[in-house]
Coordinates of C-alpha atoms in Angstrom, one line a residue:
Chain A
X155 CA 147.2 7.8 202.3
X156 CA 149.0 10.1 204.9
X157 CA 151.3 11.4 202.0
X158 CA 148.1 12.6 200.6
X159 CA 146.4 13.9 203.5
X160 CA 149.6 15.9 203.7
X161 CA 149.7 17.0 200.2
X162 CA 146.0 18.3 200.3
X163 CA 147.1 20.5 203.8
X164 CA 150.1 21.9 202.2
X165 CA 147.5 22.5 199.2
X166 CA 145.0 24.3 201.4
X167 CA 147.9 26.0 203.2
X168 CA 149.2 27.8 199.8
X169 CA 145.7 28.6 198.7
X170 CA 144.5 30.1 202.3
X171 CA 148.1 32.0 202.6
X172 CA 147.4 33.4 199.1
X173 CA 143.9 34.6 200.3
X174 CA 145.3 35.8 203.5
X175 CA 148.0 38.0 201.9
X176 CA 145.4 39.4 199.6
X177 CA 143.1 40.6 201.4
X178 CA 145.7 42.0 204.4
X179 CA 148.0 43.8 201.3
X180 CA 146.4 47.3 201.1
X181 CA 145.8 49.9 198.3
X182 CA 146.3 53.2 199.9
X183 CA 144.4 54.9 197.1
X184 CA 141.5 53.1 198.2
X185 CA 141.8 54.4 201.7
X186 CA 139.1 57.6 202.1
X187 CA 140.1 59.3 205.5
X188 CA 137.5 62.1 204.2
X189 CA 134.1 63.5 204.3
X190 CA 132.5 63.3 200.2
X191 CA 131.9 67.2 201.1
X192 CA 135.8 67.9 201.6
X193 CA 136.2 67.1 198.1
X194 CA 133.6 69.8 196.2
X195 CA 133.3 70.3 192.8
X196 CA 136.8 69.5 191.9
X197 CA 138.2 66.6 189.8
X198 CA 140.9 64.9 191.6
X199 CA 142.5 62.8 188.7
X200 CA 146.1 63.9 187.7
X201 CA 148.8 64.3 190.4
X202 CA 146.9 63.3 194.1
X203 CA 149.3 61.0 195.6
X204 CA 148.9 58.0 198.0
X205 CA 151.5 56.6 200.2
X206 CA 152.1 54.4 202.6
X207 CA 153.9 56.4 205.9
X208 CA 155.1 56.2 209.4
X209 CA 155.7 58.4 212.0
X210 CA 158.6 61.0 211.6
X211 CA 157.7 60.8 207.7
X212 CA 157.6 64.2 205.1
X213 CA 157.1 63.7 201.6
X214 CA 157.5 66.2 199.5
X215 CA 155.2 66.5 196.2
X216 CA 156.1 68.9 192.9
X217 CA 153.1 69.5 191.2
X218 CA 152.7 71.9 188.4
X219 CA 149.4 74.4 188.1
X220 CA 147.8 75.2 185.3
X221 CA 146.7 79.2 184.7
X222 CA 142.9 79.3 184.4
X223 CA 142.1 76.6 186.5
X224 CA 141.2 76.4 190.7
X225 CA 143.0 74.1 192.6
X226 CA 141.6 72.6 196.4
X227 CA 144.5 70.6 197.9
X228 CA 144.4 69.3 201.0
X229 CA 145.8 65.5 203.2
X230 CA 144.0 63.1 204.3
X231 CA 145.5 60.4 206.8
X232 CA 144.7 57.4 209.1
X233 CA 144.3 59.2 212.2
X234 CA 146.8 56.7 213.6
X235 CA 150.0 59.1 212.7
X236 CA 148.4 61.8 214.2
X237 CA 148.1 65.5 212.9
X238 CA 150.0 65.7 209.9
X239 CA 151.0 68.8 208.3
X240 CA 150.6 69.8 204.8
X241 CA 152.3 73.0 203.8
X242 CA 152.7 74.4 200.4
X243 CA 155.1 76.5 198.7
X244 CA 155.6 78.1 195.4
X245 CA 158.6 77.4 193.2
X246 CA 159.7 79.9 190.9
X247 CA 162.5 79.2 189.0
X248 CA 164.4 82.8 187.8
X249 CA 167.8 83.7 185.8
X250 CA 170.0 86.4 187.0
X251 CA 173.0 88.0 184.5
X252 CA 176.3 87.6 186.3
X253 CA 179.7 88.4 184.9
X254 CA 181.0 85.3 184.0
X255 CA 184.5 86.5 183.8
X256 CA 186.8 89.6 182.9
X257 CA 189.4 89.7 180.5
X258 CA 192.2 91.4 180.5
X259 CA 193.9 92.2 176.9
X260 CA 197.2 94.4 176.3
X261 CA 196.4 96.0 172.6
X262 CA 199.2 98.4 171.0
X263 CA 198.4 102.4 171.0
X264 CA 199.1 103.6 167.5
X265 CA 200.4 107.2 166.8
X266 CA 197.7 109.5 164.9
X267 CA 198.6 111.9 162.7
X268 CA 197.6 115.8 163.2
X269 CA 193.9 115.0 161.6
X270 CA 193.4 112.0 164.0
X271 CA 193.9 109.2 161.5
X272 CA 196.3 106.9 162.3
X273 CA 199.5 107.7 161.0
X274 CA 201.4 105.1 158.5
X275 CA 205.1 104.7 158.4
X276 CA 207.3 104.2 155.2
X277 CA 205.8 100.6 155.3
X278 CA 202.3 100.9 155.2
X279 CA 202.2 99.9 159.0
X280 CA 200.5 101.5 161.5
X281 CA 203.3 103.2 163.9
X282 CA 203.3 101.2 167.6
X283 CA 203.7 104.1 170.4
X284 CA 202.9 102.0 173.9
X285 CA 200.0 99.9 174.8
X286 CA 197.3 99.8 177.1
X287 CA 195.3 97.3 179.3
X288 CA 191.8 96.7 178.0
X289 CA 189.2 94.7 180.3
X290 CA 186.1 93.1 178.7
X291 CA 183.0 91.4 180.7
X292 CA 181.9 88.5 179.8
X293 CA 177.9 87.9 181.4
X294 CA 176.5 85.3 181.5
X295 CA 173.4 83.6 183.5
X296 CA 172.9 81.9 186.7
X297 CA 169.8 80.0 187.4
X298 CA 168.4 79.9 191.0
X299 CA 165.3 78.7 192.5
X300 CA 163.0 80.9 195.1
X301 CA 160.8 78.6 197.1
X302 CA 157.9 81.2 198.7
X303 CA 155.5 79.4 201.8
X304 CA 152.1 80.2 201.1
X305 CA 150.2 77.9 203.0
X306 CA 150.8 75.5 206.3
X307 CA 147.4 73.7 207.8
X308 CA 148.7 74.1 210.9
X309 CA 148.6 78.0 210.8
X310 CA 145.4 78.0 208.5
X311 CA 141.9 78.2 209.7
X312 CA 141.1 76.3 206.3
X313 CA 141.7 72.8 206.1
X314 CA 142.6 73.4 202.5
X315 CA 144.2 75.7 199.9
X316 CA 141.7 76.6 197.9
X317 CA 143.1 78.7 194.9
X318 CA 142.6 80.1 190.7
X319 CA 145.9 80.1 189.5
X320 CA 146.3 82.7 187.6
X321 CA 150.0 81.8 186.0
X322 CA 151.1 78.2 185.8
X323 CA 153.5 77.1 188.5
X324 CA 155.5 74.6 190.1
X325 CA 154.0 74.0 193.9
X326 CA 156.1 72.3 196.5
X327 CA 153.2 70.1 198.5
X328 CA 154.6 68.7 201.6
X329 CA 153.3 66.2 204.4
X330 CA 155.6 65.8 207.8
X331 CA 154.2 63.1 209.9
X332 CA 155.1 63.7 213.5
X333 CA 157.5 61.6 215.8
X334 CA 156.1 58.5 217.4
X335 CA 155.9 54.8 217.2
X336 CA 158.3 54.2 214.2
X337 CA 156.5 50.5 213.7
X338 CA 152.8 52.3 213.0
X339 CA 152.3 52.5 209.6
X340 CA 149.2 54.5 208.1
X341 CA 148.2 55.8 204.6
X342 CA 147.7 59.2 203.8
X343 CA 146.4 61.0 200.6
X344 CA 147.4 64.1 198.9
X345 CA 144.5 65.1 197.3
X346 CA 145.2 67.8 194.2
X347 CA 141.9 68.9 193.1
X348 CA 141.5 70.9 190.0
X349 CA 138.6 72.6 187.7
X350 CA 138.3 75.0 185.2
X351 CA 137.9 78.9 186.6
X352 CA 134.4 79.8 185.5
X353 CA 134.5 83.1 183.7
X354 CA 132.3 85.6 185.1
X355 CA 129.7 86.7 183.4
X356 CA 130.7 89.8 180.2
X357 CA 127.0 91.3 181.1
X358 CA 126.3 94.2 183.8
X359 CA 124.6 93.6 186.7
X360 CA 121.2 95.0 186.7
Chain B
X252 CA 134.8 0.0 215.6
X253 CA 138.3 0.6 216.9
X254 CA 139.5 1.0 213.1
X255 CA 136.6 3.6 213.3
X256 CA 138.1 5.4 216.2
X257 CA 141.7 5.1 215.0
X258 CA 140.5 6.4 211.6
X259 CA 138.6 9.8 214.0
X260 CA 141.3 10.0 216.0
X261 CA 143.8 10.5 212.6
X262 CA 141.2 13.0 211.5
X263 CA 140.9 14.6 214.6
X264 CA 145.0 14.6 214.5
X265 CA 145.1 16.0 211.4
X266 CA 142.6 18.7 212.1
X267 CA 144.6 19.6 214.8
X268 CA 147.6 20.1 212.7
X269 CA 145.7 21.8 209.5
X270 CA 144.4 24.6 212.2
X271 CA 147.7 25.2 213.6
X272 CA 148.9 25.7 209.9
X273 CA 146.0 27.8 209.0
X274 CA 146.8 29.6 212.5
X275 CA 150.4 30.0 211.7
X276 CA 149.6 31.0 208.6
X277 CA 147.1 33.8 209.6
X278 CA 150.0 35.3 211.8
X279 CA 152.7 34.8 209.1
X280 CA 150.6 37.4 206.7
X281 CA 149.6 39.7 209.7
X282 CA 153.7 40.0 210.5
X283 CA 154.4 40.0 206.4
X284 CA 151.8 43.0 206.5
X285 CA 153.9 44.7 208.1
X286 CA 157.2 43.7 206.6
X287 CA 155.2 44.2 203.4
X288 CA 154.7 47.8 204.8
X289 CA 158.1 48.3 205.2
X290 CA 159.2 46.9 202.0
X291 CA 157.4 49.4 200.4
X292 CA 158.7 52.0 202.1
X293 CA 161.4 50.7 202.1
X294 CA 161.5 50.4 198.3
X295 CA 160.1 53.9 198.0
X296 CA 162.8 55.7 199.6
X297 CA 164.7 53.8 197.7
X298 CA 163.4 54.8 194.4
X299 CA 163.1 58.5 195.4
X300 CA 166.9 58.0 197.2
X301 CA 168.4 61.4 194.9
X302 CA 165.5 63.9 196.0
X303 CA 165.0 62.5 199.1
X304 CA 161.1 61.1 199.2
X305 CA 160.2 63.5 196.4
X306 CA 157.5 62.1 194.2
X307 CA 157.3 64.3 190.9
X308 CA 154.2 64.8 189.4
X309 CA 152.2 65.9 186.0
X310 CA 149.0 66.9 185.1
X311 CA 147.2 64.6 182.9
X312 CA 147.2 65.2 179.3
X313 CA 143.4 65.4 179.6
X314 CA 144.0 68.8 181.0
X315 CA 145.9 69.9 178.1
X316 CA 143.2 68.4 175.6
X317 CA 140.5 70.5 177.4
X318 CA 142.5 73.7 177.1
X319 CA 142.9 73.5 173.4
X320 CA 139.2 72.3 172.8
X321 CA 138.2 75.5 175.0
X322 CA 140.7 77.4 172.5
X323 CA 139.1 76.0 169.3
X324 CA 141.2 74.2 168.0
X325 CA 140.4 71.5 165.5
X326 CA 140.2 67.8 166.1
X327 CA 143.0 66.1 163.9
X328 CA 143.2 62.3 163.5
X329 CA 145.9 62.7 161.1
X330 CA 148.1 63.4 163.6
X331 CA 147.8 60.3 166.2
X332 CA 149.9 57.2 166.4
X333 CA 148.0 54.5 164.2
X334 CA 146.4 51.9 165.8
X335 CA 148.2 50.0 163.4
X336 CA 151.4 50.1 164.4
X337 CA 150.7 48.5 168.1
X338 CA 151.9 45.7 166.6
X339 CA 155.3 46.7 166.0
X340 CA 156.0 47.1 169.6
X341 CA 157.9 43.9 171.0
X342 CA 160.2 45.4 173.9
X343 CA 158.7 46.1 177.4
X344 CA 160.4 50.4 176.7
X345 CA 158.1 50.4 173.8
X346 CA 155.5 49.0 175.0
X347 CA 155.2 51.3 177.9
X348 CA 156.2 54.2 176.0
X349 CA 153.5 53.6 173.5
X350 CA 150.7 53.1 176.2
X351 CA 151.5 56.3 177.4
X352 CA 150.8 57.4 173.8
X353 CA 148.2 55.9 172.6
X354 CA 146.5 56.8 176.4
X355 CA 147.0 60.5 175.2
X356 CA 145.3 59.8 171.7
X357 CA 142.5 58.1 173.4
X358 CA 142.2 61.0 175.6
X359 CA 142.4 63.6 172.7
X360 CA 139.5 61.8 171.2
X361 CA 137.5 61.8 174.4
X362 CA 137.8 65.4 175.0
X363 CA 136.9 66.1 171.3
X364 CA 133.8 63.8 171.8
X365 CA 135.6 61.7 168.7
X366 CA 133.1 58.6 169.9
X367 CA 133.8 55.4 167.2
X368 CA 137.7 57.1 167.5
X369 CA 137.7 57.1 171.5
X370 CA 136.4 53.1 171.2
X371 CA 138.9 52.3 168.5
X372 CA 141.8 53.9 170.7
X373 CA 140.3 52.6 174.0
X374 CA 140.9 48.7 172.5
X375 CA 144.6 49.5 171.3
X376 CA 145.3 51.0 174.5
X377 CA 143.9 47.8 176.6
X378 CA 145.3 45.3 174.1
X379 CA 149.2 47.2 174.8
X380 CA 148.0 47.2 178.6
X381 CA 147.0 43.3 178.6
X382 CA 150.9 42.9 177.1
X383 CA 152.0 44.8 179.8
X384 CA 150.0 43.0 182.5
X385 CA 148.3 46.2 182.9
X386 CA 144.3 45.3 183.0
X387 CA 144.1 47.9 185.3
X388 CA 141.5 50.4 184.3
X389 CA 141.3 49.0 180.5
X390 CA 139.2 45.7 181.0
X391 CA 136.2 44.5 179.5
X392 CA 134.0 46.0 181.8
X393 CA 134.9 49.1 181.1
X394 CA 134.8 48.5 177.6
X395 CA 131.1 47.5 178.0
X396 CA 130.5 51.0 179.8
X397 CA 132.1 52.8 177.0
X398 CA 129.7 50.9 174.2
X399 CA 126.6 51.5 176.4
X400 CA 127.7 55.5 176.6
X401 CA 129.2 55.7 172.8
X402 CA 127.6 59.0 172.4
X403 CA 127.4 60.4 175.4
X404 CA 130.4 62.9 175.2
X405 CA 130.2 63.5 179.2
X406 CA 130.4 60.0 179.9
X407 CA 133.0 58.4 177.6
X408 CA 134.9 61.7 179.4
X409 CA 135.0 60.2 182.6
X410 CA 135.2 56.8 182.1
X411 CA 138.3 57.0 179.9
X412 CA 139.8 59.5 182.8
X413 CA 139.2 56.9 185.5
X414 CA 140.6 54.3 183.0
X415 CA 144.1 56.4 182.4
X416 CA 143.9 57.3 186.4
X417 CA 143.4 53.7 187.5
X418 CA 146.2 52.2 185.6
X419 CA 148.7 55.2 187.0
X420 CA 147.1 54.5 190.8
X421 CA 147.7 51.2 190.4
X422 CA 151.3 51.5 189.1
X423 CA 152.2 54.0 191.9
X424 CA 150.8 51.7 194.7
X425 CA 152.8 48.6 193.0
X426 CA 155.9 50.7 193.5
X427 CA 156.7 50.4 189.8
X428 CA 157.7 53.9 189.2
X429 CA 159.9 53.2 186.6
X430 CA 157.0 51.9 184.3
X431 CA 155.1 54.8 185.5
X432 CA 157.7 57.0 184.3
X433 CA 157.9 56.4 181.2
X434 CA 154.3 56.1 180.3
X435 CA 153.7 59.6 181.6
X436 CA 156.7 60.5 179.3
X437 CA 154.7 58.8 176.1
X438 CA 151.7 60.7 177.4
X439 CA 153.3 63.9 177.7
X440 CA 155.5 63.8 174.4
X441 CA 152.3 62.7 172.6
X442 CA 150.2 65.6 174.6
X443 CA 152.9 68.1 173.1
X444 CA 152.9 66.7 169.6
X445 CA 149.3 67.1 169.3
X446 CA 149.1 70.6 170.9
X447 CA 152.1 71.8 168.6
X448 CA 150.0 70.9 165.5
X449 CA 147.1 72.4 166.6
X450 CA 148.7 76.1 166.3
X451 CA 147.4 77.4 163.1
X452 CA 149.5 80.3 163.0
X453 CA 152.1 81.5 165.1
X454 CA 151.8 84.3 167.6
X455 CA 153.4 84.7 171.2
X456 CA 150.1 85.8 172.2
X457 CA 148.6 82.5 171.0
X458 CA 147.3 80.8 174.4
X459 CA 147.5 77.5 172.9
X460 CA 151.6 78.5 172.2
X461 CA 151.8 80.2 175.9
X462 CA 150.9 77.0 177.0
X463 CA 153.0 75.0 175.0
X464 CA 155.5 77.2 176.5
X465 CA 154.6 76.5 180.1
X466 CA 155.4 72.7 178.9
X467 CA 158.8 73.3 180.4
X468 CA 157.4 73.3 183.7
X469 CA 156.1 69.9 183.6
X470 CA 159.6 69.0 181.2
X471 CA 161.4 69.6 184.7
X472 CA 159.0 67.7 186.7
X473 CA 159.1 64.8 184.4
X474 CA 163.2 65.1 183.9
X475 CA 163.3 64.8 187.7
X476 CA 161.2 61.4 188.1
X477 CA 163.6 59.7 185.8
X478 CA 166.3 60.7 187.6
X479 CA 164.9 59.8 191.0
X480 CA 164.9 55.9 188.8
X481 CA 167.0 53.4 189.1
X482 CA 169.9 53.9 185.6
X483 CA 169.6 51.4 183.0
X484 CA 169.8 51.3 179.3
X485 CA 166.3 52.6 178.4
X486 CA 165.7 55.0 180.9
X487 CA 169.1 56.3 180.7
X488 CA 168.3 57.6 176.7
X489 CA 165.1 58.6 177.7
X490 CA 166.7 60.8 180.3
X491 CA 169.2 62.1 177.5
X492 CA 166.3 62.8 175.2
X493 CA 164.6 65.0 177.6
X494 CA 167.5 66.5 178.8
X495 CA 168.4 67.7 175.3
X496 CA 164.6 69.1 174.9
X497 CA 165.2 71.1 178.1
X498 CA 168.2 72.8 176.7
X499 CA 165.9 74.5 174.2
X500 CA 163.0 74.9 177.0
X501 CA 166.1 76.7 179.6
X502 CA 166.3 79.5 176.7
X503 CA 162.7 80.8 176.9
X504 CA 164.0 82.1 180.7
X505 CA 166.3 84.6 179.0
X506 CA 162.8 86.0 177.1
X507 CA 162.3 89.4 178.6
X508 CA 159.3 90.9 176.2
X509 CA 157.6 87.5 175.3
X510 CA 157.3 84.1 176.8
X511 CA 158.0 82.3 173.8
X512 CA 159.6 83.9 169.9
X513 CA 159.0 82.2 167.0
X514 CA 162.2 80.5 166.5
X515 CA 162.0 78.9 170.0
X516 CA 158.7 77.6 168.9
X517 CA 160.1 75.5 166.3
X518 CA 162.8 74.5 167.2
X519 CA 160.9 72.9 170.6
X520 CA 158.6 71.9 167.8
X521 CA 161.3 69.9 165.9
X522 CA 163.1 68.4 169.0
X523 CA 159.7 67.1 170.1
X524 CA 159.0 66.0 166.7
X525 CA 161.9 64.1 166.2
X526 CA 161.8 62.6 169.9
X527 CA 158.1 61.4 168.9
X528 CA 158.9 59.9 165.9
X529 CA 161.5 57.9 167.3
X530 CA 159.4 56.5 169.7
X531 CA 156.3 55.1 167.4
X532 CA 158.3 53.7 164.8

């Protein structure tokens, strides 16, 4: 009787544990730390981000924008970790020619006759007369990464880059959590919002 | 009557002792919250150890699908990975590979307002996901929603975008950025095969081949999450794959006059093509 009694606790135990730990486990991407009217008229499926951070935290997001399209990106965080930063850079990616080496080469001088050709001995041979040091270049390319700030919330009176891309880029999103209580954790959300550019209209004004 | 009270007074016991579990149970999740927390993190910065908390991220083949139906080009079934063949997937690579693919193809068919094709796709999709454990965004319900709206172009639109966007959500919040990985690789390769054959004719001014171009942005991107991943067999020839494919994407940075020439075209076009067909066979 008490084995059963015990049985049936240790039962209910695993089933309320089970409960417990779902319904304390959290989905960051369910978190909304947001007004509905931050958002606009922009589709954020595709590269938002949601993560689970503490205090002293950055996270760094690579993104790539498409030409023709507006982008609004902007964080959104439980107020617990404070004012986080979001700051974004561009990435451009470029290839420089560099000389990859010089060669040096001693090559035989050969004697020319009195029309400029180059004179033959008895042989057939050309006739040696000295040599000379020839240097050649060999280029080749280096590749190197510029990384250009164009946006910090911190310095912006916008709590968003708002943007239509005109050529398609790497962006460099980045979220620095400031120092405090290392044992806080919070969620935050990079939102990357994105819509077609509307063309403007081919008619004239009236 | 004293039987009685013995028997309360063993109830009473026992409810002392099932509340203290409950209690100590209660406390145990609040403090495993919280070493949960740090797990996570934990096994994020793990994950992300090489690029130090860099997450790498792509734009969703929807995006690309769009662009092309703006440019005109033509809806082509011919081109996308049989439902058929989701049966020849056994391995957990190809399974998540091939979700990533057929994800894409369900996409395509979306944004081309391809209904019977989008609900076709839809159900191989879901039945690779439900192998995968994956019911995340591709369950019933949503398969209900996508009957009731089987014409409605806007509508299949965004419920197939909240089903692709769910299951990647879900992934990234498990942690399981390895299987994330490597669907958005099937998604992308399958997002490039389809663009490349919808390019009629050659031209460097062709936007639909400027963009196909500007792939190698998202190559890099997509090159750096597997390398953030943990090595193993699998992700380790993916890795190789894409790594070779950026070898002919690095040479379009040496173009001064043009983005992309004709013979960069194809042979990007055959490396992908190859890299494809390796994968859905």
């Amino acid at each position: 009787m008490k084995t059963k009694l015990i049985f049936k606790i240790f039962l209910l135990s695993i089933f309320f544990f089970n409960i417990s730990n779902y319904s304390f486990s959290q989905r960051c991407d369910k978190k909304k730390f947001y007004d509905k009217k931050d958002l606009g008229n922009y589709d954020y499926r595709g590269q938002s981000s949601y993560s689970l951070l503490s205090p002293g935290d950055t996270v760094k997001l690579k993104i790539v924008v498409y030409s023709g399209q507006d982008y609004r990106i902007f964080t959104a965080c439980d107020p617990a970790l404070g004012q986080v930063e979001l700051k974004l850079s561009k990435q451009i990616k470029k290839r420089k020619k560099i000389i990859k080496e010089i060669t040096s080469e001693e090559v035989p001088i050969y004697k020319k006759d009195e029309d400029g050709e180059l004179a033959l001995d008895e042989w057939g041979e050309y006739i040696e007369e000295g040599s000379e040091t020839i240097h050649d270049t060999i280029w080749g390319t280096k590749k190197y990464v510029e990384i250009k700030p164009i946006y910090s919330s911190i310095n912006s009176s916008e709590p968003f880059w708002e943007q239509s891309v005109k050529k398609t880029q790497v962006l460099i999103v980045t979220i620095i959590v400031p120092e405090g209580d290392g044992d806080i954790a919070g969620c935050s959300s990079i939102l990357i919002g994105h819509r077609t550019t509307r063309k403007k209209p081919k008619f004239k004004k009236m | 009557m004293l039987k009685h009270i013995c028997n309360m007074k063993q109830i009473s016991k026992f409810s002392k002792i099932f509340l203290l579990l409950i209690s100590l149970i209660l406390i145990d999740s609040c403090v495993s919250d919280n070493t949960e927390k740090k797990k996570n993190k934990d096994s994020n910065i793990y994950e992300v150890g090489n690029n130090k908390k860099t997450i790498f991220k792509l734009p969703s083949p929807v995006e690309l699908f769009v662009f092309l139906h703006d440019n005109n080009a033509k809806f082509n079934k011919g081109i996308l990975n049989t439902p058929d063949n989701s049966k020849k997937y056994f391995t957990n690579f190809s399974k998540l590979i091939n979700f990533g693919i057929y994800a894409s193809d369900l996409a395509y068919c979306t944004v081309f307002g391809q209904a019977q094709e989008t609900f076709v796709y839809f159900k191989t999709t879901k039945s690779i996901g439900e192998d995968l454990g994956l019911n995340e965004g591709f369950n019933e319900i949503i398969i209900k929603r996508i009957e009731n709206n089987q014409y409605q172009k806007d509508s299949l639109y965004q419920i197939t975008m909240d089903a692709y966007w769910d299951a990647c959500t879900y992934l990234e919040d498990l942690g399981e950025n390895k299987k994330l990985s490597i669907i958005l690789a099937g998604g992308w390769i399958e997002s490039l095969h389809i663009a490349i054959n919808s390019v009629d004719k050659f031209s460097p001014e062709n936007k639909i081949v400027i963009r196909i171009a500007e792939q190698q942005l998202l190559l890099e991107n997509l090159i750096g999450s597997f390398q953030t991943l943990k090595k193993d067999k699998h992700t380790q020839q993916m890795l190789a794959k894409l790594n070779e494919l950026q070898t002919s994407f690095d040479k379009l940075y040496d173009n001064t006059d043009v983005i992309i020439t004709e013979n960069q075209f194809i042979e990007i076009s055959n490396k992908i093509e190859k890299i494809r067909n390796q994968l859905v066979k």
